[in-house]
Short mmCIF file of C-alpha atoms in Angstrom, two decimals:
data_model
loop_
_atom_site.label_atom_id
_atom_site.label_comp_id
_atom_site.label_asym_id
_atom_site.label_seq_id
_atom_site.Cartn_x
_atom_site.Cartn_y
_atom_site.Cartn_z
CA MET H 1 -13.09 -108.12 191.14
CA ALA H 2 -12.96 -112.46 191.68
CA ARG H 3 -16.40 -112.46 191.02
CA TYR H 4 -16.45 -110.34 188.58
CA ILE H 5 -13.40 -112.60 186.88
CA LEU H 6 -15.73 -115.46 187.67
CA ASN H 7 -18.95 -113.72 185.72
CA ARG H 8 -16.88 -113.53 182.22
CA LEU H 9 -15.29 -116.87 182.61
CA LEU H 10 -18.44 -118.97 183.36
CA VAL H 11 -20.04 -116.17 180.11
CA SER H 12 -17.00 -117.04 178.35
CA LEU H 13 -18.07 -120.96 179.06
CA VAL H 14 -21.43 -120.98 177.92
CA THR H 15 -20.39 -119.48 175.20
CA ALA H 16 -17.89 -121.64 173.80
CA LEU H 17 -20.42 -124.42 174.34
CA VAL H 18 -22.73 -122.81 171.75
CA LEU H 19 -20.16 -122.41 169.90
CA VAL H 20 -18.76 -126.02 169.12
CA THR H 21 -22.15 -126.59 169.25
CA ILE H 22 -23.87 -124.52 166.10
CA VAL H 23 -20.00 -125.25 164.05
CA PHE H 24 -20.31 -129.20 164.90
CA PHE H 25 -23.78 -129.42 163.08
CA LEU H 26 -23.06 -126.49 160.78
CA VAL H 27 -20.23 -128.56 159.67
CA ARG H 28 -21.86 -131.71 159.43
CA LEU H 29 -24.48 -130.48 156.88
CA LEU H 30 -22.07 -129.07 154.11
CA PRO H 31 -22.87 -130.63 151.07
CA GLY H 32 -20.62 -133.99 149.36
CA ASP H 33 -18.76 -136.42 150.43
CA PRO H 34 -15.01 -136.28 151.20
CA PHE H 35 -14.60 -140.29 150.98
CA LEU H 36 -16.88 -140.13 147.42
CA SER H 37 -13.80 -140.78 144.82
CA GLU H 38 -13.45 -143.49 141.71
CA LYS H 39 -10.43 -144.96 142.87
CA VAL H 40 -12.66 -145.00 146.20
CA THR H 41 -14.34 -148.60 146.30
CA PRO H 42 -17.33 -148.53 148.33
CA GLU H 43 -16.08 -151.21 150.79
CA ILE H 44 -13.01 -148.58 151.35
CA ARG H 45 -15.23 -145.68 151.79
CA GLN H 46 -17.68 -147.86 154.60
CA ASN H 47 -13.91 -148.56 156.32
CA MET H 48 -13.34 -145.07 156.30
CA MET H 49 -16.31 -143.57 157.34
CA LYS H 50 -15.95 -146.32 160.56
CA TYR H 51 -12.30 -145.29 161.34
CA TYR H 52 -13.40 -141.42 161.17
CA GLY H 53 -16.39 -142.53 163.69
CA PHE H 54 -18.49 -140.56 160.77
CA ASP H 55 -20.93 -143.92 160.94
CA LYS H 56 -22.38 -143.25 163.66
CA PRO H 57 -25.45 -141.32 164.44
CA LEU H 58 -24.94 -137.20 164.96
CA HIS H 59 -25.45 -137.12 168.99
CA ILE H 60 -22.88 -139.60 169.63
CA GLN H 61 -20.93 -138.25 166.98
CA TYR H 62 -20.94 -134.78 169.15
CA ILE H 63 -20.66 -136.60 172.29
CA ARG H 64 -17.78 -138.33 171.14
CA TYR H 65 -15.56 -134.48 169.52
CA ILE H 66 -16.98 -132.85 172.88
CA SER H 67 -15.00 -135.18 174.98
CA ASN H 68 -12.10 -135.01 172.62
CA LEU H 69 -11.91 -131.61 172.86
CA LEU H 70 -11.72 -131.34 176.68
CA LYS H 71 -8.63 -133.36 175.96
CA GLY H 72 -7.83 -130.92 173.36
CA ASP H 73 -7.91 -133.05 170.81
CA LEU H 74 -9.44 -131.79 167.67
CA GLY H 75 -9.39 -134.74 165.59
CA TYR H 76 -7.05 -136.46 161.92
CA SER H 77 -7.17 -134.30 158.59
CA LEU H 78 -9.42 -136.21 156.46
CA ARG H 79 -6.84 -135.01 153.11
CA TYR H 80 -3.56 -134.85 155.01
CA GLN H 81 -2.69 -138.62 156.05
CA ASN H 82 -1.51 -139.30 159.26
CA ARG H 83 -1.58 -135.51 160.28
CA THR H 84 -4.13 -134.20 163.44
CA VAL H 85 -5.73 -130.87 163.33
CA ASN H 86 -3.22 -130.03 165.78
CA GLN H 87 -0.70 -130.73 164.44
CA VAL H 88 -1.56 -128.52 161.39
CA ILE H 89 -2.37 -125.90 163.55
CA GLU H 90 0.79 -126.14 165.03
CA ASP H 91 2.81 -125.38 161.73
CA ALA H 92 0.30 -122.98 160.66
CA PHE H 93 -0.32 -120.43 163.50
CA PRO H 94 3.16 -119.24 163.70
CA TYR H 95 3.64 -117.79 160.69
CA SER H 96 -0.16 -116.33 160.94
CA ALA H 97 0.45 -115.21 164.98
CA ASP H 98 3.61 -113.62 163.53
CA LEU H 99 2.21 -111.53 160.64
CA GLY H 100 -1.12 -110.87 163.09
CA ILE H 101 1.63 -109.83 166.22
CA ARG H 102 2.68 -107.19 163.66
CA ALA H 103 -0.59 -105.68 162.47
CA VAL H 104 -1.80 -105.84 166.05
CA ILE H 105 1.13 -103.34 167.18
CA PHE H 106 1.13 -101.47 163.96
CA ALA H 107 -2.27 -101.20 164.08
CA SER H 108 -2.77 -99.62 167.23
CA ILE H 109 0.33 -97.34 166.91
CA VAL H 110 -0.50 -95.80 163.60
CA GLY H 111 -4.71 -96.09 164.57
CA ILE H 112 -4.65 -94.52 167.92
CA THR H 113 -2.28 -91.73 167.03
CA LEU H 114 -4.12 -90.84 164.05
CA GLY H 115 -7.04 -90.65 166.09
CA ILE H 116 -5.67 -88.35 169.01
CA ILE H 117 -4.48 -86.22 166.18
CA ALA H 118 -7.85 -85.90 164.72
CA ALA H 119 -9.97 -84.84 168.00
CA LEU H 120 -7.05 -82.72 169.25
CA ASN H 121 -7.39 -80.37 165.45
CA ARG H 122 -10.93 -81.12 165.18
CA ASN H 123 -11.95 -80.00 161.35
CA LYS H 124 -8.27 -78.22 160.84
CA PRO H 125 -6.33 -80.34 157.47
CA LEU H 126 -4.88 -83.16 160.22
CA ASP H 127 -8.14 -83.94 161.39
CA TYR H 128 -9.20 -84.39 157.42
CA ALA H 129 -5.82 -86.03 156.59
CA SER H 130 -6.38 -88.33 159.45
CA MET H 131 -10.00 -89.41 158.69
CA PHE H 132 -9.59 -89.66 154.45
CA ILE H 133 -6.75 -92.50 155.73
CA ALA H 134 -9.51 -94.28 157.69
CA ILE H 135 -11.67 -93.62 155.24
CA VAL H 136 -9.37 -95.32 152.71
CA GLY H 137 -8.59 -98.42 155.25
CA ILE H 138 -12.39 -99.11 155.50
CA SER H 139 -13.38 -98.63 151.69
CA VAL H 140 -10.41 -100.32 150.28
CA PRO H 141 -10.58 -104.36 150.83
CA SER H 142 -7.17 -106.14 151.58
CA PHE H 143 -7.22 -108.01 148.32
CA VAL H 144 -7.29 -104.41 146.93
CA ILE H 145 -4.41 -103.08 148.71
CA GLY H 146 -2.31 -106.45 148.62
CA PRO H 147 -1.75 -106.49 144.58
CA LEU H 148 -1.59 -102.78 144.65
CA LEU H 149 1.54 -102.44 147.01
CA GLN H 150 3.03 -105.81 145.24
CA TYR H 151 2.73 -104.14 141.61
CA ILE H 152 4.38 -100.41 143.07
CA PHE H 153 6.74 -101.62 146.01
CA SER H 154 8.00 -105.04 144.02
CA ILE H 155 7.43 -105.14 140.46
CA LYS H 156 7.47 -101.21 139.68
CA LEU H 157 10.03 -99.70 142.23
CA LYS H 158 11.87 -103.13 143.67
CA LEU H 159 12.33 -102.34 146.97
CA LEU H 160 10.38 -105.40 148.66
CA PRO H 161 9.56 -109.05 147.60
CA VAL H 162 6.84 -109.66 146.12
CA ALA H 163 5.81 -112.62 148.72
CA GLN H 164 6.36 -114.99 151.00
CA TRP H 165 7.63 -115.31 154.59
CA LYS H 166 11.98 -115.38 154.67
CA GLY H 167 12.89 -111.98 156.25
CA PHE H 168 11.52 -108.66 157.52
CA ALA H 169 11.62 -107.23 154.00
CA TYR H 170 8.58 -110.33 153.15
CA THR H 171 6.38 -108.80 156.57
CA ILE H 172 6.38 -105.10 155.51
CA MET H 173 3.69 -104.93 153.00
CA PRO H 174 1.83 -108.01 154.49
CA THR H 175 1.70 -106.30 157.99
CA PHE H 176 0.69 -103.21 156.22
CA ALA H 177 -2.12 -105.11 154.61
CA LEU H 178 -4.09 -106.66 157.03
CA SER H 179 -3.91 -103.56 159.52
CA LEU H 180 -5.03 -101.13 157.11
CA SER H 181 -8.09 -102.27 158.03
CA SER H 182 -7.88 -101.95 162.00
CA ILE H 183 -5.54 -98.49 161.59
CA ALA H 184 -9.08 -96.84 160.23
CA LEU H 185 -11.41 -98.19 162.87
CA LEU H 186 -9.23 -97.19 165.72
CA ALA H 187 -8.66 -93.85 164.47
CA ARG H 188 -12.58 -93.54 163.85
CA LEU H 189 -13.14 -94.77 167.35
CA MET H 190 -10.55 -92.75 168.88
CA ARG H 191 -11.71 -89.34 167.40
CA ALA H 192 -15.05 -89.86 168.25
CA SER H 193 -13.89 -90.99 171.74
CA MET H 194 -12.09 -88.36 172.74
CA LEU H 195 -14.49 -85.56 171.07
CA ASP H 196 -16.63 -86.79 173.51
CA VAL H 197 -15.28 -86.76 176.21
CA VAL H 198 -13.76 -83.02 175.67
CA ASN H 199 -16.72 -81.49 177.03
CA GLN H 200 -16.75 -83.75 180.50
CA ASP H 201 -17.14 -82.22 183.49
CA TYR H 202 -13.66 -83.52 184.82
CA ILE H 203 -12.18 -82.00 181.89
CA LYS H 204 -14.01 -78.59 182.90
CA THR H 205 -12.62 -79.08 186.50
CA ALA H 206 -9.08 -80.18 185.29
CA LYS H 207 -8.46 -77.01 183.16
CA ALA H 208 -9.74 -75.08 186.32
CA LYS H 209 -7.50 -76.18 188.49
CA GLY H 210 -4.92 -74.71 186.03
CA LEU H 211 -3.76 -78.42 184.96
CA SER H 212 -1.42 -77.59 181.34
CA PRO H 213 -3.01 -79.22 178.09
CA VAL H 214 -0.75 -81.82 178.19
CA GLN H 215 -1.72 -83.08 181.30
CA ILE H 216 -5.10 -82.76 180.68
CA VAL H 217 -4.70 -84.15 177.72
CA TRP H 218 -2.68 -87.81 178.67
CA LYS H 219 -4.20 -87.54 182.30
CA HIS H 220 -7.99 -87.59 181.66
CA GLN H 221 -8.58 -87.33 177.53
CA ILE H 222 -6.82 -89.88 176.70
CA ARG H 223 -7.63 -92.42 179.64
CA ASN H 224 -10.87 -92.09 179.82
CA ALA H 225 -11.25 -92.11 176.03
CA ILE H 226 -9.22 -94.92 175.28
CA LEU H 227 -12.40 -97.22 176.89
CA PRO H 228 -13.96 -97.86 174.34
CA VAL H 229 -10.81 -98.47 172.41
CA VAL H 230 -9.76 -101.07 175.01
CA THR H 231 -13.33 -103.02 173.89
CA VAL H 232 -12.65 -103.68 170.34
CA LEU H 233 -9.14 -104.75 170.56
CA GLY H 234 -9.98 -107.97 171.97
CA PRO H 235 -11.66 -109.46 168.70
CA VAL H 236 -9.42 -106.95 166.44
CA THR H 237 -6.33 -109.00 168.42
CA ALA H 238 -8.05 -112.33 167.72
CA THR H 239 -8.64 -111.32 163.81
CA LEU H 240 -5.34 -110.38 163.22
CA LEU H 241 -3.32 -113.11 165.33
CA THR H 242 -5.47 -116.52 163.57
CA GLY H 243 -4.86 -114.94 160.09
CA THR H 244 -6.25 -113.15 157.41
CA PHE H 245 -6.81 -115.78 155.05
CA VAL H 246 -6.85 -113.46 152.10
CA VAL H 247 -3.66 -111.61 153.02
CA GLU H 248 -1.84 -114.43 153.23
CA GLN H 249 -3.50 -115.71 150.41
CA ILE H 250 -2.26 -113.00 148.11
CA PHE H 251 1.34 -112.92 149.67
CA ALA H 252 2.13 -116.70 149.51
CA ILE H 253 2.12 -117.24 153.80
CA SER H 254 1.85 -120.60 154.95
CA GLY H 255 -0.55 -119.70 157.93
CA LEU H 256 -4.14 -121.18 158.68
CA GLY H 257 -5.78 -119.28 155.43
CA LYS H 258 -3.34 -121.51 153.60
CA TYR H 259 -5.19 -125.11 155.20
CA TYR H 260 -8.34 -123.20 155.89
CA ILE H 261 -9.16 -122.55 152.30
CA LEU H 262 -8.15 -125.92 150.89
CA GLY H 263 -9.66 -127.63 153.42
CA THR H 264 -13.10 -126.33 152.60
CA GLN H 265 -12.31 -127.21 149.03
CA ASN H 266 -10.76 -130.97 150.31
CA LEU H 267 -14.21 -130.95 152.45
CA ASP H 268 -11.53 -131.70 154.88
CA TYR H 269 -14.77 -131.61 157.48
CA SER H 270 -12.44 -132.41 160.76
CA LEU H 271 -9.17 -130.10 159.42
CA VAL H 272 -12.76 -127.06 158.81
CA LEU H 273 -14.61 -127.48 162.24
CA GLY H 274 -10.86 -127.92 164.05
CA MET H 275 -9.85 -124.77 162.29
CA THR H 276 -13.10 -122.89 163.11
CA VAL H 277 -13.18 -124.12 166.62
CA PHE H 278 -10.22 -122.82 167.26
CA TYR H 279 -10.52 -119.41 165.73
CA GLY H 280 -13.73 -119.13 168.21
CA LEU H 281 -11.81 -119.75 171.35
CA PHE H 282 -9.20 -117.87 171.19
CA LEU H 283 -11.62 -115.44 170.03
CA ILE H 284 -13.39 -115.63 173.31
CA ALA H 285 -10.43 -116.11 175.17
CA ALA H 286 -9.19 -112.90 173.63
CA ASN H 287 -12.71 -111.06 174.36
CA PHE H 288 -12.05 -112.08 178.26
CA ILE H 289 -8.96 -110.72 178.56
CA VAL H 290 -10.21 -107.44 177.12
CA ASP H 291 -13.29 -107.90 180.03
CA ILE H 292 -10.37 -108.40 182.64
CA ILE H 293 -8.79 -105.42 181.56
CA TYR H 294 -11.71 -103.02 180.90
CA GLY H 295 -12.42 -104.02 184.69
CA ILE H 296 -9.55 -103.37 185.75
CA ILE H 297 -9.07 -100.17 183.95
CA ASP H 298 -12.15 -98.76 184.76
CA PRO H 299 -13.62 -99.74 188.52
CA ARG H 300 -17.29 -98.91 187.60
CA ILE H 301 -17.87 -102.50 185.13
CA ARG H 302 -16.51 -104.43 187.97
CA ILE H 303 -19.28 -102.96 190.27
CA ALA H 304 -22.16 -103.25 187.57
CA GLY H 305 -20.79 -106.96 187.35
CA LYS H 306 -21.13 -107.81 190.20
#
């Protein structure tokens, strides 16, 4: 197990280095000049370039950024004076994480449950109803679901607040809008995996031993069918926890999405680079954890990893 974990850790570290390198140079290629303004003289611009280290050769900037990144320093924002990228993320991430955790829990429970119900009732009304929900979740984007929920439940029915993040009532619509696509993904995947497991030999053996249908479903079908679902939970969790920009904008939530969009609009290279790296490293970490969990659930993965 230790060797398997070490192998996955090395793969994650190499992936992280490649990610940071690609993102660093791509951000530097973005058009525009963050210091170009009618109020900024050439002398001031030159001083600003020197202050942020943009006057150095690109490879020197890269080495310096990697060195600071290893210390956990993502640099200073170009637009938010006297604020580091770390501080911006520290202020915004709790909102995105709060929303993301709610969406992950809701999507996991509802999506996996729908998939199980659909598989156990194949080609029956419950199966069709579950898959209809999945199709809607995949087909309708969040920027349509969000305003639709606001119109129905806030404007027409006046049951929920239209936006912001001030209490439990404010979290219901954003959580549903954010988790709908994940519910659809998990439901379809769980259904397909359950149907694939049904015809396996160990299921037939369990039936021959006289196990009850409930025991077969819980101890054999779900346990083996859930492995592919665990695989996708890593990137799904990372995506939801770091926040979805569209949902946060629609519901006026001051999460990572708000600052990322503002950073892009304002050509805040440091903020865009820092938040992209933060998101990427978060995703890599989530996949690493899922790999370890996958190895614990299925020993064959650990053996193959050796």
